[in-house]
Amino acid sequence: MRGVPALRADVLVIGGGATGAGVAWDAALRGFDVVLVERGDLAEGTSGRFHGLLHSGGRYVVKDPVAAEECVVENAILRYVIPDCIEDTGGLFVSTPDDDLAYADRFLEGCRKTQLPAEEISVAEALRREPRLNPGIRRAFIVPDASIDAWKTVWSFARGAAGHGARILTYHRVTDLHRSGDSVTGARVRNELTGEDLEIEARFVLNASGAWAAQILHMAGIEDVGVVPGKGIMIAMNHRLVNTVINRCTMPADGDILVPVRTVSVIGTTDIHSADPDEIPVTQAEVDQMLDDGERLVPGFRDARALRVWAGVRPLFQDARADEVKDTRDVSRTHAVVDHRERDGVDGLLTMSGGKLTTLRLMAQDLVDAMCSQLGEQRPCRTREERPPGNEDGEAYRLGSRLRRRESTLQDEQLICECELIGRNRLEEAMRRRGTTNLDDIRRSLRLGMGPCQGGFCIYRATGILHSVDRLDGAEAAASLRGFLQERWKGVWPILYGDQLRQACLDDWIFQGLLDVGHLPGDAKVPDDDQRARGEQVAGGEAHADPAQVPEGGRQADAAAAEVNL
Ligand SMILES: Cc1cc2nc3c(=O)[nH]c(=O)nc-3n(C[C@H](O)[C@H](O)[C@H](O)COP(=O)(O)OP(=O)(O)OC[C@H]3O[C@@H](n4cnc5c(N)ncnc54)[C@H](O)[C@@H]3O)c2cc1C
């Protein structure tokens, strides 16, 4: 370890998703000195790839009542502590012509038992509220579902933790866990931007790495951990086809929920066992199935424009020493604190597994409570009452608030992203604050390039601004642009039909035809005028006709600063 820089903390949190950020916030509020490490950007794992639903619990009332009860309570608490991250869309459970009507009675009974406030309304009333709904629905129930923004949520908790002294290290990957006898004492992490190693010594390590938990535990010599990655895909459709979360009133199945998320609606999802959480390709069959499922809820769904498809992996937990898992849908959606002292004879380490984004606060509380109990310390949890930054005024997010803000400065400021209404000042401010030149990091912060054109019009403008704000040279700016296009392309190619295909052709014309992204000025691979005059060829300078083949852009964030600017 000689020569490797070192940090010391009370608690090392591994993973910067919803769980890790919630844990860092909880532990920092209790007065612990916290370091959180995330191998990528915050919420780049499952939390930034989920469906967007703040569960009322209705989905689980029949099959998984414990999970339902947790959702009922946590839904209300999150509405209080992070209102700015939540849009109160409300939810409907509807019996489509394909659903068993008897289930609706079991659903109502389940709601009663789990104290979920559900109310039956007439089919006519449901159709009045949501005119695009399948007119063949036979029963409808209102529940307190909502739409929740994962990026805002995670950043808000991380920012809150940092405000209480936590150090949040993004792009820091755990490569080894340290053990001294029977105890875990810290970790070695690698700065993914600079390649430098860092040693972190901690009194306790909290493993919040979700579907990657088993990989972390293997580093401590712990095998046989029952994390069962369950893959699901989702498709964002161009419009808010509905303004309320629509659930099929049936046993949890594929493609049975449509969530209005800001200006789009998201259909999902599937649940397939996945061996490797980093290998989650989307197949054409899955896309077709999802579009067919959408038709059941909203006739004409297939004719709407699909914007983007993506997949995420659930960190489902079933102890590997229990029965073998056959179907990931049958694994409970509740969470489990894995006590490695009791289970594996290893001190100083706890793992959080299972759960949902909706229950992140409770999961964090349970994990930090368990740590306090092992440390023999009494430090009460405060996350039910305290609001993290951005939520202080208690105002819930409302669709249209961005437009209202924009309209007041319409004449004074350049509009960079028309789809998501992002003005130049906001973009420059985010670039400076985050200290990143990775356009995908900016996307997660502002939703830049997430609308119908998928970055077609805004991203070259943003690259130019990035260039002027950060004084990147041409090659760096070009790499950043290509990295973004590469990421967007991954989510677009499986749904290339109809209007989205037309849009992709237009984008291709802009980026390949007009801007020639494979040969941008300043690109190191492009011969300069003198070289051209001498007729010299430069290796690797050929155009990339297929955007999927464009090499990934480099990460050029300020590597010297280990701690992320929140
Ligand atoms: C398809 C799908 C749809 C879903 N929809 C919903 C929904 O609508 N509502 C809901 O409440 N829940 C939903 N969920 C569940 C929810 O998204 C997850 O339970 C939750 O996001 C998990 O958060 P997490 O922080 O535990 O995991 P993650 O967000 O995956 O965070 C773990 C982090 O650990 C990091 N990591 C991994 N290895 C290392 C390492 N070596 N070093 C450092 N960091 C590392 C990863 O990069 C990752 O960011 C859905 C899940 C899926 C898959």
Coordinates of C-alpha atoms in Angstrom, one line a residue, residues 39-286:
R39 CA -17.8 3.2 -10.0
G40 CA -19.7 5.4 -12.5
D41 CA -21.9 8.5 -12.1
L42 CA -24.6 8.6 -9.4
A43 CA -27.7 6.6 -10.4
E44 CA -25.9 5.2 -13.4
G45 CA -26.9 1.6 -12.3
T46 CA -30.4 0.3 -11.8
S47 CA -31.7 3.4 -10.1
G48 CA -31.3 5.4 -13.3
R49 CA -32.8 2.6 -15.4
F50 CA -36.0 1.9 -13.6
H51 CA -39.6 2.5 -14.4
G52 CA -40.3 5.7 -12.6
L53 CA -43.1 4.6 -10.3
L54 CA -43.5 5.6 -6.7
H55 CA -45.5 2.5 -5.7
S56 CA -48.7 2.9 -3.8
G57 CA -48.3 -0.8 -2.9
G58 CA -51.2 -1.8 -5.1
R59 CA -49.0 -4.0 -7.2
Y60 CA -48.2 -6.2 -4.3
V61 CA -51.3 -6.3 -2.2
V62 CA -52.3 -9.8 -3.3
K63 CA -49.0 -11.5 -3.9
D64 CA -46.6 -9.8 -1.6
P65 CA -48.5 -8.1 1.3
V66 CA -45.4 -7.3 3.3
A67 CA -43.9 -5.4 0.3
A68 CA -47.3 -3.7 -0.1
E69 CA -47.4 -2.5 3.5
E70 CA -43.8 -1.1 3.2
C71 CA -44.8 0.8 0.1
V72 CA -47.9 2.3 1.7
V73 CA -45.9 3.8 4.5
E74 CA -42.8 4.8 2.5
N75 CA -44.9 6.4 -0.3
A76 CA -46.3 8.8 2.3
I77 CA -42.9 9.5 3.9
L78 CA -41.2 10.2 0.6
R79 CA -43.9 12.6 -0.5
Y80 CA -43.1 14.6 2.7
V81 CA -39.3 14.5 2.6
I82 CA -38.6 14.8 -1.2
P83 CA -41.7 16.4 -2.7
D84 CA -39.6 18.1 -5.5
C85 CA -38.7 14.6 -6.8
I86 CA -42.3 13.4 -7.1
E87 CA -45.2 14.3 -9.4
D88 CA -48.5 13.4 -7.8
T89 CA -50.1 11.7 -10.9
G90 CA -52.2 9.4 -8.9
G91 CA -52.7 5.8 -10.1
L92 CA -55.4 3.6 -11.6
F93 CA -55.8 -0.2 -11.5
V94 CA -58.0 -1.3 -14.3
S95 CA -59.4 -4.7 -15.3
T96 CA -58.8 -5.0 -19.1
P97 CA -60.9 -7.5 -21.1
D98 CA -57.9 -9.9 -20.8
D99 CA -57.9 -9.8 -17.0
D100 CA -59.7 -12.1 -14.6
L101 CA -62.5 -10.0 -12.9
A102 CA -62.3 -12.1 -9.8
Y103 CA -58.8 -10.7 -9.2
A104 CA -60.3 -7.2 -8.7
D105 CA -62.2 -8.5 -5.6
R106 CA -59.0 -10.0 -4.2
F107 CA -57.2 -6.7 -5.0
L108 CA -59.8 -4.7 -3.0
E109 CA -59.5 -7.1 -0.1
G110 CA -55.7 -6.9 -0.3
C111 CA -55.9 -3.1 -0.2
R112 CA -58.1 -3.2 2.9
K113 CA -55.7 -5.6 4.7
T114 CA -52.6 -3.6 3.9
Q115 CA -54.3 -0.3 4.6
L116 CA -53.8 1.0 1.1
P117 CA -56.4 3.7 0.4
A118 CA -58.1 2.5 -2.8
E119 CA -61.4 3.6 -4.2
E120 CA -63.5 2.0 -6.9
I121 CA -64.7 4.4 -9.6
S122 CA -67.1 3.8 -12.5
V123 CA -65.6 2.9 -15.9
A124 CA -67.2 6.0 -17.3
E125 CA -65.3 8.1 -14.7
A126 CA -62.0 6.3 -15.4
L127 CA -62.5 7.0 -19.2
R128 CA -63.3 10.6 -18.5
R129 CA -60.1 11.0 -16.6
E130 CA -58.0 9.0 -19.1
P131 CA -59.7 9.2 -22.5
R132 CA -57.1 7.0 -24.3
L133 CA -57.7 4.1 -21.9
N134 CA -59.0 0.9 -23.4
P135 CA -62.8 1.5 -23.5
G136 CA -63.3 -2.2 -22.8
I137 CA -62.1 -2.0 -19.2
R138 CA -64.5 -3.4 -16.8
R139 CA -63.5 -2.1 -13.3
A140 CA -61.3 0.7 -12.1
F141 CA -59.7 1.7 -8.8
I142 CA -57.9 4.9 -7.7
V143 CA -54.7 4.5 -5.7
P144 CA -51.9 6.9 -4.6
D145 CA -49.3 5.9 -7.1
A146 CA -47.0 8.7 -8.4
S147 CA -44.1 9.4 -10.7
I148 CA -40.7 9.8 -9.1
D149 CA -37.5 11.2 -10.6
A150 CA -34.6 8.9 -9.7
W151 CA -31.8 11.3 -10.6
K152 CA -33.3 14.1 -8.6
T153 CA -33.8 11.7 -5.7
V154 CA -30.3 10.3 -5.7
W155 CA -28.6 13.7 -6.1
S156 CA -30.8 15.2 -3.5
F157 CA -29.8 12.6 -0.9
A158 CA -26.1 12.7 -1.9
R159 CA -26.1 16.5 -1.7
G160 CA -27.7 16.3 1.7
A161 CA -25.1 13.8 2.9
A162 CA -22.3 16.0 1.6
G163 CA -23.8 18.9 3.4
H164 CA -23.3 16.8 6.6
G165 CA -19.6 16.1 5.8
A166 CA -19.9 12.9 3.6
R167 CA -17.4 12.6 0.8
I168 CA -19.1 11.4 -2.4
L169 CA -16.6 9.8 -4.8
T170 CA -18.1 9.1 -8.3
Y171 CA -16.1 7.2 -10.9
H172 CA -14.4 5.3 -8.1
R173 CA -14.6 1.5 -8.4
V174 CA -14.0 -0.9 -5.5
T175 CA -11.4 -3.3 -6.7
D176 CA -10.6 -5.1 -3.4
L177 CA -12.0 -5.4 0.1
H178 CA -9.5 -5.5 3.0
R179 CA -9.8 -8.0 5.7
S180 CA -8.0 -8.3 9.0
G181 CA -8.7 -11.6 10.5
D182 CA -12.5 -12.0 10.6
S183 CA -13.2 -8.3 10.0
V184 CA -13.5 -6.2 6.8
T185 CA -11.6 -3.0 7.4
G186 CA -11.9 -1.0 4.2
A187 CA -11.4 -1.2 0.5
R188 CA -9.1 -0.3 -2.3
V189 CA -10.8 1.8 -5.0
R190 CA -9.6 2.9 -8.4
N191 CA -10.3 6.3 -9.8
E192 CA -11.7 5.4 -13.2
L193 CA -10.8 8.8 -14.6
T194 CA -7.1 8.8 -13.7
G195 CA -6.4 5.1 -13.0
E196 CA -5.0 6.0 -9.6
D197 CA -5.7 3.8 -6.6
L198 CA -7.0 5.0 -3.2
E199 CA -7.1 3.1 0.1
I200 CA -10.1 3.7 2.2
E201 CA -10.0 2.6 5.8
A202 CA -13.4 2.3 7.6
R203 CA -14.9 1.1 10.8
F204 CA -17.7 -0.4 8.8
V205 CA -18.4 -1.2 5.2
L206 CA -22.0 -1.0 3.9
N207 CA -22.5 -2.8 0.6
A208 CA -25.2 -1.0 -1.4
S209 CA -24.1 -2.2 -4.8
G210 CA -27.4 -3.7 -5.8
A211 CA -27.3 -6.3 -8.5
W212 CA -23.4 -6.2 -8.2
A213 CA -23.5 -7.1 -4.5
A214 CA -22.1 -10.6 -5.0
Q215 CA -19.1 -9.3 -6.9
I216 CA -18.2 -7.1 -4.0
L217 CA -18.7 -9.9 -1.5
H218 CA -16.5 -12.2 -3.5
M219 CA -13.7 -9.7 -2.9
A220 CA -14.1 -10.4 0.9
G221 CA -14.0 -14.1 0.2
I222 CA -17.8 -14.5 0.8
E223 CA -19.3 -16.8 -1.8
D224 CA -22.8 -18.2 -2.2
V225 CA -24.7 -14.9 -1.9
G226 CA -28.2 -15.2 -3.2
V227 CA -28.5 -12.0 -5.3
V228 CA -30.6 -12.9 -8.2
P229 CA -30.4 -10.2 -10.9
G230 CA -33.8 -9.8 -12.6
K231 CA -33.7 -8.0 -15.9
G232 CA -36.5 -5.8 -17.1
I233 CA -37.0 -3.6 -20.2
M234 CA -38.9 -0.4 -20.6
I235 CA -39.9 1.8 -23.5
A236 CA -40.4 5.6 -23.4
M237 CA -43.2 6.8 -25.7
N238 CA -43.2 10.2 -27.2
H239 CA -46.2 11.8 -25.3
R240 CA -48.0 11.5 -22.1
L241 CA -50.4 9.1 -23.5
V242 CA -51.9 9.1 -20.0
N243 CA -51.6 11.5 -17.1
T244 CA -52.2 8.9 -14.4
V245 CA -50.1 5.8 -13.6
I246 CA -52.1 2.9 -15.2
N247 CA -51.7 -0.6 -13.8
R248 CA -53.5 -3.7 -15.0
C249 CA -55.5 -5.1 -12.2
T250 CA -54.0 -8.6 -12.3
M251 CA -51.2 -10.7 -10.7
P252 CA -47.9 -8.9 -11.5
A253 CA -47.0 -9.7 -15.1
D254 CA -45.0 -8.2 -18.0
G255 CA -45.8 -4.9 -19.6
D256 CA -48.7 -4.2 -17.2
I257 CA -47.8 -0.6 -16.0
L258 CA -47.7 2.7 -17.9
V259 CA -46.1 5.6 -16.0
P260 CA -46.3 9.2 -17.1
V261 CA -42.8 10.6 -16.6
R262 CA -42.5 14.3 -17.2
T263 CA -43.3 14.7 -20.9
V264 CA -43.3 11.1 -21.9
S265 CA -44.9 7.8 -20.8
V266 CA -43.0 4.7 -20.0
I267 CA -44.3 1.1 -20.5
G268 CA -42.7 -1.7 -18.6
T269 CA -41.5 -4.1 -17.7
T270 CA -40.3 -7.7 -18.0
D271 CA -38.6 -9.9 -15.4
I272 CA -36.0 -12.3 -16.6
H273 CA -33.1 -13.9 -14.7
S274 CA -29.9 -12.4 -15.9
A275 CA -26.5 -14.0 -15.1
D276 CA -24.4 -10.8 -15.5
P277 CA -25.8 -7.4 -14.4
D278 CA -23.5 -5.7 -16.9
E279 CA -24.8 -7.8 -19.9
I280 CA -28.5 -6.9 -20.3
P281 CA -29.2 -6.6 -24.1
V282 CA -32.7 -5.8 -25.3
T283 CA -34.1 -8.2 -27.9
Q284 CA -36.6 -7.4 -30.6
A285 CA -39.0 -10.0 -29.2
E286 CA -39.0 -8.1 -25.9

